[in-house]
Coordinates of C-alpha atoms in Angstrom, one line a residue:
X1 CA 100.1 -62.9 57.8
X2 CA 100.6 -63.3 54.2
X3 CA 98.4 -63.1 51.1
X4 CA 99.4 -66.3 48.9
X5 CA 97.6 -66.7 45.3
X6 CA 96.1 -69.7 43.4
X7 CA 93.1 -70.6 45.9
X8 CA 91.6 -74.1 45.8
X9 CA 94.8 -75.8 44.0
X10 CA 93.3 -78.4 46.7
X11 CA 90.4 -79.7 44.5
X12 CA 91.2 -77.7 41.1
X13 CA 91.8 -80.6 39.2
X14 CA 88.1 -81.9 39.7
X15 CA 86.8 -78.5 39.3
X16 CA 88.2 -77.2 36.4
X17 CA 86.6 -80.2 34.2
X18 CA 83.5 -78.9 35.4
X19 CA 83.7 -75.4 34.8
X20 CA 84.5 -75.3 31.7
X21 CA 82.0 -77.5 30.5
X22 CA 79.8 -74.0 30.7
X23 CA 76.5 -72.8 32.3
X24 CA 73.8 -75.0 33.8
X25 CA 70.8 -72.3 33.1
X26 CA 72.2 -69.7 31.3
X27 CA 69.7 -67.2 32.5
X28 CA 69.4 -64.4 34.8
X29 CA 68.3 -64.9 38.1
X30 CA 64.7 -64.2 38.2
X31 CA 64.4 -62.1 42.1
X32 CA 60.7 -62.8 41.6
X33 CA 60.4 -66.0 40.9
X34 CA 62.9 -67.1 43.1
X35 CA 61.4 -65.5 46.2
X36 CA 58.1 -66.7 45.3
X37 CA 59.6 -70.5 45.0
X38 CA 61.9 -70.5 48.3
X39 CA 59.1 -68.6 50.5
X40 CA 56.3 -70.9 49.2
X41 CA 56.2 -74.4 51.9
X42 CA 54.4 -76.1 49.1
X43 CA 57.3 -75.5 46.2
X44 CA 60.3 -78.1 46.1
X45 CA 62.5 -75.2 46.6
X46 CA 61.1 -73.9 49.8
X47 CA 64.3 -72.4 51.6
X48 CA 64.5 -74.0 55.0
X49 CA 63.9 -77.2 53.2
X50 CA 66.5 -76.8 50.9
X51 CA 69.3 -75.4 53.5
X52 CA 68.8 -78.6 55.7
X53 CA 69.7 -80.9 53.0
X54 CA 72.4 -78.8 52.1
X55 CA 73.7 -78.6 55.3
X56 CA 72.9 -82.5 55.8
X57 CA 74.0 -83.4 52.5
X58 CA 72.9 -87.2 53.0
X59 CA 72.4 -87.1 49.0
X60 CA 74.0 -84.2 46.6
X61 CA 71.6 -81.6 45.5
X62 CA 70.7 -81.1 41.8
X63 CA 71.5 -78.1 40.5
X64 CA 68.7 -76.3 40.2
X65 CA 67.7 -76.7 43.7
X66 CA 71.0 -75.0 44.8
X67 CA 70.7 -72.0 42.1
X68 CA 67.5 -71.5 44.2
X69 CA 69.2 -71.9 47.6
X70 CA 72.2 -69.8 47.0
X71 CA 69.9 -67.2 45.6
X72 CA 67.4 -67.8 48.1
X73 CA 69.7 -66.7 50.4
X74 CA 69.8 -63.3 49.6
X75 CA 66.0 -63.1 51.0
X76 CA 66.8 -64.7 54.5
X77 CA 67.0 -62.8 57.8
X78 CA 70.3 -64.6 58.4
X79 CA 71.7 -62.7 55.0
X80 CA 73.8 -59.3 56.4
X81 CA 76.8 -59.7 53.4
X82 CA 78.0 -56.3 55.1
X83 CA 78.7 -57.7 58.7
X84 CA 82.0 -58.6 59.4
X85 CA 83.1 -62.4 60.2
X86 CA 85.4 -63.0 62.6
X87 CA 85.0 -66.8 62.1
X88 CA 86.7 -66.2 58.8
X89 CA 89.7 -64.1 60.2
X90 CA 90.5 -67.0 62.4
X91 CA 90.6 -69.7 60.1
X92 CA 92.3 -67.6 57.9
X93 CA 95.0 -66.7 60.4
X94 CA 95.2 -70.7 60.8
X95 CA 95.7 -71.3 57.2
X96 CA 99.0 -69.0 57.5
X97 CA 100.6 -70.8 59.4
X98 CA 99.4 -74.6 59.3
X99 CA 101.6 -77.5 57.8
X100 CA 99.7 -78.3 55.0
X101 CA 101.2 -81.4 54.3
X102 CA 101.4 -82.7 57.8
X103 CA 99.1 -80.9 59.6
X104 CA 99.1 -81.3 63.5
X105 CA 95.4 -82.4 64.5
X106 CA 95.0 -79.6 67.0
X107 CA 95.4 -77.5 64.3
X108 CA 93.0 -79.1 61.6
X109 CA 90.2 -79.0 64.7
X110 CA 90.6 -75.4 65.5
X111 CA 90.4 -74.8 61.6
X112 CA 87.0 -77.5 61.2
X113 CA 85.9 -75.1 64.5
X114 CA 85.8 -71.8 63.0
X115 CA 85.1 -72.7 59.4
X116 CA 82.2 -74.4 60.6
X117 CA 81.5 -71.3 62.2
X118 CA 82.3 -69.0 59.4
X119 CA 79.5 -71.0 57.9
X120 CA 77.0 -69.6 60.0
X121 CA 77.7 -65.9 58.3
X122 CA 78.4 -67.2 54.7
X123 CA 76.9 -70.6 54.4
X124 CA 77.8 -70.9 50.3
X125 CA 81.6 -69.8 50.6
X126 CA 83.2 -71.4 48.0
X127 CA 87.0 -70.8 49.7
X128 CA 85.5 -72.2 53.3
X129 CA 83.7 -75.0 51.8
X130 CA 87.2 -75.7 50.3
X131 CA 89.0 -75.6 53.2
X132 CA 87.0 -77.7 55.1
X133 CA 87.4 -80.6 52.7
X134 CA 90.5 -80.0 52.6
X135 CA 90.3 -80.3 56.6
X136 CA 88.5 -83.4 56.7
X137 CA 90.4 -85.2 54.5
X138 CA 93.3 -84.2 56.6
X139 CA 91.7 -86.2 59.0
X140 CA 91.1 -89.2 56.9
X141 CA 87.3 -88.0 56.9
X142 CA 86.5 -89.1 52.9
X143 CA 82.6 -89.0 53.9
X144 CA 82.7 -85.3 55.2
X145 CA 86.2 -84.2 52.3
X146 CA 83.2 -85.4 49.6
X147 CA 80.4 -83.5 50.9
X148 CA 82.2 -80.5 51.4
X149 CA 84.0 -80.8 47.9
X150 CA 80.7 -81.0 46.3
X151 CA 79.1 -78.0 47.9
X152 CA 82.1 -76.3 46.5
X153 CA 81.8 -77.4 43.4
X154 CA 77.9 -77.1 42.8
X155 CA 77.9 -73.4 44.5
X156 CA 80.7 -72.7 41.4
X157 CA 78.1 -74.2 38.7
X158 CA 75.4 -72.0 40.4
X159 CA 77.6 -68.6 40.1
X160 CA 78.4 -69.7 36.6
X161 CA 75.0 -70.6 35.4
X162 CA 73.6 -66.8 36.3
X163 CA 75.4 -65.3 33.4
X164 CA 78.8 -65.4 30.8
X165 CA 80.3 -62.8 32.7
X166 CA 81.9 -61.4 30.0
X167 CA 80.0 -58.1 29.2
X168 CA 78.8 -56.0 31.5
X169 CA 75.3 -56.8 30.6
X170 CA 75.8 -60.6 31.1
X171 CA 77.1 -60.8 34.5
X172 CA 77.3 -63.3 37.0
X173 CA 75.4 -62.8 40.0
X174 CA 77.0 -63.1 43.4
X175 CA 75.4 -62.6 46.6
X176 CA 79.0 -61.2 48.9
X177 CA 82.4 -59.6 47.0
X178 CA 84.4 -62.6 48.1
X179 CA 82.7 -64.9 45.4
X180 CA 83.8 -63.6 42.2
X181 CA 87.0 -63.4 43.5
X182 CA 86.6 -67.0 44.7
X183 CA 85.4 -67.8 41.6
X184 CA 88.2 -66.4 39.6
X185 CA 90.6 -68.3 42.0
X186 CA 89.3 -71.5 41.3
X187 CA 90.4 -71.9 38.1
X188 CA 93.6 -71.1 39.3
X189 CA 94.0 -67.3 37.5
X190 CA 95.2 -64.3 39.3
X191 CA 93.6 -61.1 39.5
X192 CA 93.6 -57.5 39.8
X193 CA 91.8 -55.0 42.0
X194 CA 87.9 -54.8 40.8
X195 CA 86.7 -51.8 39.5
X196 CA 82.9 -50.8 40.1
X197 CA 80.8 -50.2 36.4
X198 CA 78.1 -49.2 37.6
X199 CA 76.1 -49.1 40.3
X200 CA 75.2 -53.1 40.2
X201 CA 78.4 -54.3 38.4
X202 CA 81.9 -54.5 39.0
X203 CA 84.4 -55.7 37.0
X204 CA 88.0 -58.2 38.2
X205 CA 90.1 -57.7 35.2
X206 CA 92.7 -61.3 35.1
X207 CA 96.3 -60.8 35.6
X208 CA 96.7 -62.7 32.1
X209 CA 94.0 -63.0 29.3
X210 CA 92.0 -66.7 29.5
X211 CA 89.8 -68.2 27.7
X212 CA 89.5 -65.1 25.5
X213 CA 88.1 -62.9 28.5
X214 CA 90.6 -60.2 30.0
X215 CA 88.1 -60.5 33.2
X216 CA 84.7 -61.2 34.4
X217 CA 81.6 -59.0 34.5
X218 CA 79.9 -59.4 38.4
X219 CA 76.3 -58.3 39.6
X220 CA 76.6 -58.0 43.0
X221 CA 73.4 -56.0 43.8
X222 CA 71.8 -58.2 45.9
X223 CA 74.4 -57.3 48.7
X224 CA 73.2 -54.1 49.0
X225 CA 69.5 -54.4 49.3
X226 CA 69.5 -53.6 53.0
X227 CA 72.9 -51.6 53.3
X228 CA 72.3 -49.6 56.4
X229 CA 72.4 -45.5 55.8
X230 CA 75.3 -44.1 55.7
X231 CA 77.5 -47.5 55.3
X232 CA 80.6 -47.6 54.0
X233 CA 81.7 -51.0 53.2
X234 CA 85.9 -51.3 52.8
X235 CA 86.6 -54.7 51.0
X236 CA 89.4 -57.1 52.1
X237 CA 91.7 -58.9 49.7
X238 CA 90.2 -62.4 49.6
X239 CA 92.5 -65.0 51.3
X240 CA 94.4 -67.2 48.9
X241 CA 97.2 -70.3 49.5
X242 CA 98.8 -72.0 46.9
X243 CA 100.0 -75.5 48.9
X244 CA 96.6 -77.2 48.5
X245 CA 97.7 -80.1 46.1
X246 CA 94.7 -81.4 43.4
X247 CA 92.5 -83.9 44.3
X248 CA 90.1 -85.9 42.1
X249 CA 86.9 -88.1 43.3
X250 CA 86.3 -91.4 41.7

C-alpha cells in the first residue's frame, strides 16, 4: 500500500473558499461550558440530540451546534481516540487500489461499508466523511455526496473556529491526531512529521510556507484525558490520495 499526498482534492475547490474566509468563534473551547450544555436535556446542544441530526442530516447544522457536538464528543462513553480502528485500515486499503475514475460498484459498496463503519469509532473524520461523498456520488447518490460533503466541511469550520493556530498559545483544538493532519490536507498543503511542544501541543511544520504560517499550532489534550496507565500510543501517517478531482455544489 502506498501513502499518496494532497487529501480531499475531491471537494477542495468548495472548501478552500470556506476556509479562508477565517474562524466562526474565535474562542477557546470552553470544557466547562461545553459539558454543561451537551449533558443538560433541556439545552439546544444536548449531545444525543445533536449527534442524531448529525447523523440524519435531514437539514445542515449551524455552526455552533456542531462546535458543541464535535467537542461534545470528547465527553461521550463512545470517545476512546486511543483504540485502534480497523474500519479505517479497510477502507484505506480500498482507496489503494480502487479506480477512482471508474470505480467498479462492488468496490464503492465495500468502501460505503467500512467507512460507515469507521464512523462508529471516529464519527467527525474529516478524511472519511470525504471519502464517503466521494463514494456516493460515485454512485450517482447527490442526496447522500451533499450531506456527507457538508459534514466535512462544517467539522473543518469547527477545528478552525477553536483557535489561529499559529502560536503555540492559540492553537486549534482537535479531539484525535488525524485531524490536524486532515486539516492541513485539505487545503491541499503537505506536511512534515509533528513535533510535540509541550505537553498539550504539538506542532505540523508545512512542507512550504502558506499563508504566512510555516505550520499550525494543535491542542490535542482532550485525547488523553482517559489514556490508560502505562499507554504508549505510536501514531500512523494519515492516509492521503491525490486522484479525487474538485467538486463544487450549486
Amino acid at each position: 500500500m502506498k501513502f499518496l499526498h494532497g487529501l480531499f482534492k475531491y471537494l477542495i475547490a468548495v472548501l478552500l473558499t470556506a476556509v479562508c474566509g477565517g474562524s466562526v468563534f474565535g474562542a477557546v473551547p470552553d470544557n466547562d461550558d461545553i459539558y454543561g450544555k451537551t449533558a443538560d436535556a433541556s439545552s439546544p446542544y444536548y449531545y444525543p440530540n445533536l449527534k442524531l441530526r448529525f447523523d440524519e442530516w435531514s437539514v445542515p447544522m449551524a455552526d455552533d451546534e456542531l462546535f458543541y457536538l464535535y467537542y461534545g464528543f470528547a465527553f461521550s462513553e463512545h470517545y476512546r481516540p486511543l483504540q485502534s480502528d480497523p474500519n479505517y485500515v479497510r477502507v484505506m486499503e480500498i482507496m489503494s487500489k480502487i479506480a477512482i475514475e471508474e470505480p467498479l460498484v462492488s468496490d464503492i459498496d465495500e468502501l460505503i461499508m467500512a467507512g460507515v463503519k469507521s464512523l462508529e469509532h471516529d464519527p467527525f473524520s474529516p478524511q472519511i466523511l470525504n471519502i464517503l461523498a466521494y463514494a456516493y456520488g460515485a454512485l450517482g447518490d447527490t442526496r447522500r455526496e451533499k450531506a456527507y460533503f457538508e459534514k466535512f466541511n462544517g467539522i473543518i469550520r469547527v477545528i478552525e473556529s477553536s483557535g489561529d493556530g499559529l502560536r503555540e498559545k492559540s492553537p486549534m483544538h482537535i479531539i484525535m491526531f488525524s485531524h490536524a493532519l486532515d486539516l492541513i490536507a485539505s487545503r491541499g498543503w503537505d506536511y512534515q512529521k509533528s513535533r510535540v511542544i509541550s505537553r498539550n501541543v504539538e506542532y505540523v511544520p508545512f512542507d512550504v510556507p502558506h499563508e504566512k504560517a510555516k505550520g499550525f499550532y494543535f491542542d490535542f489534550s482532550r485525547i488523553y484525558w482517559n489514556k490508560p496507565e502505562g499507554y504508549t500510543f505510536k501514531r500512523e501517517r494519515t492516509w492521503q490520495f491525490n486522484n479525487l478531482k474538485p467538486r463544487e455544489y450549486k
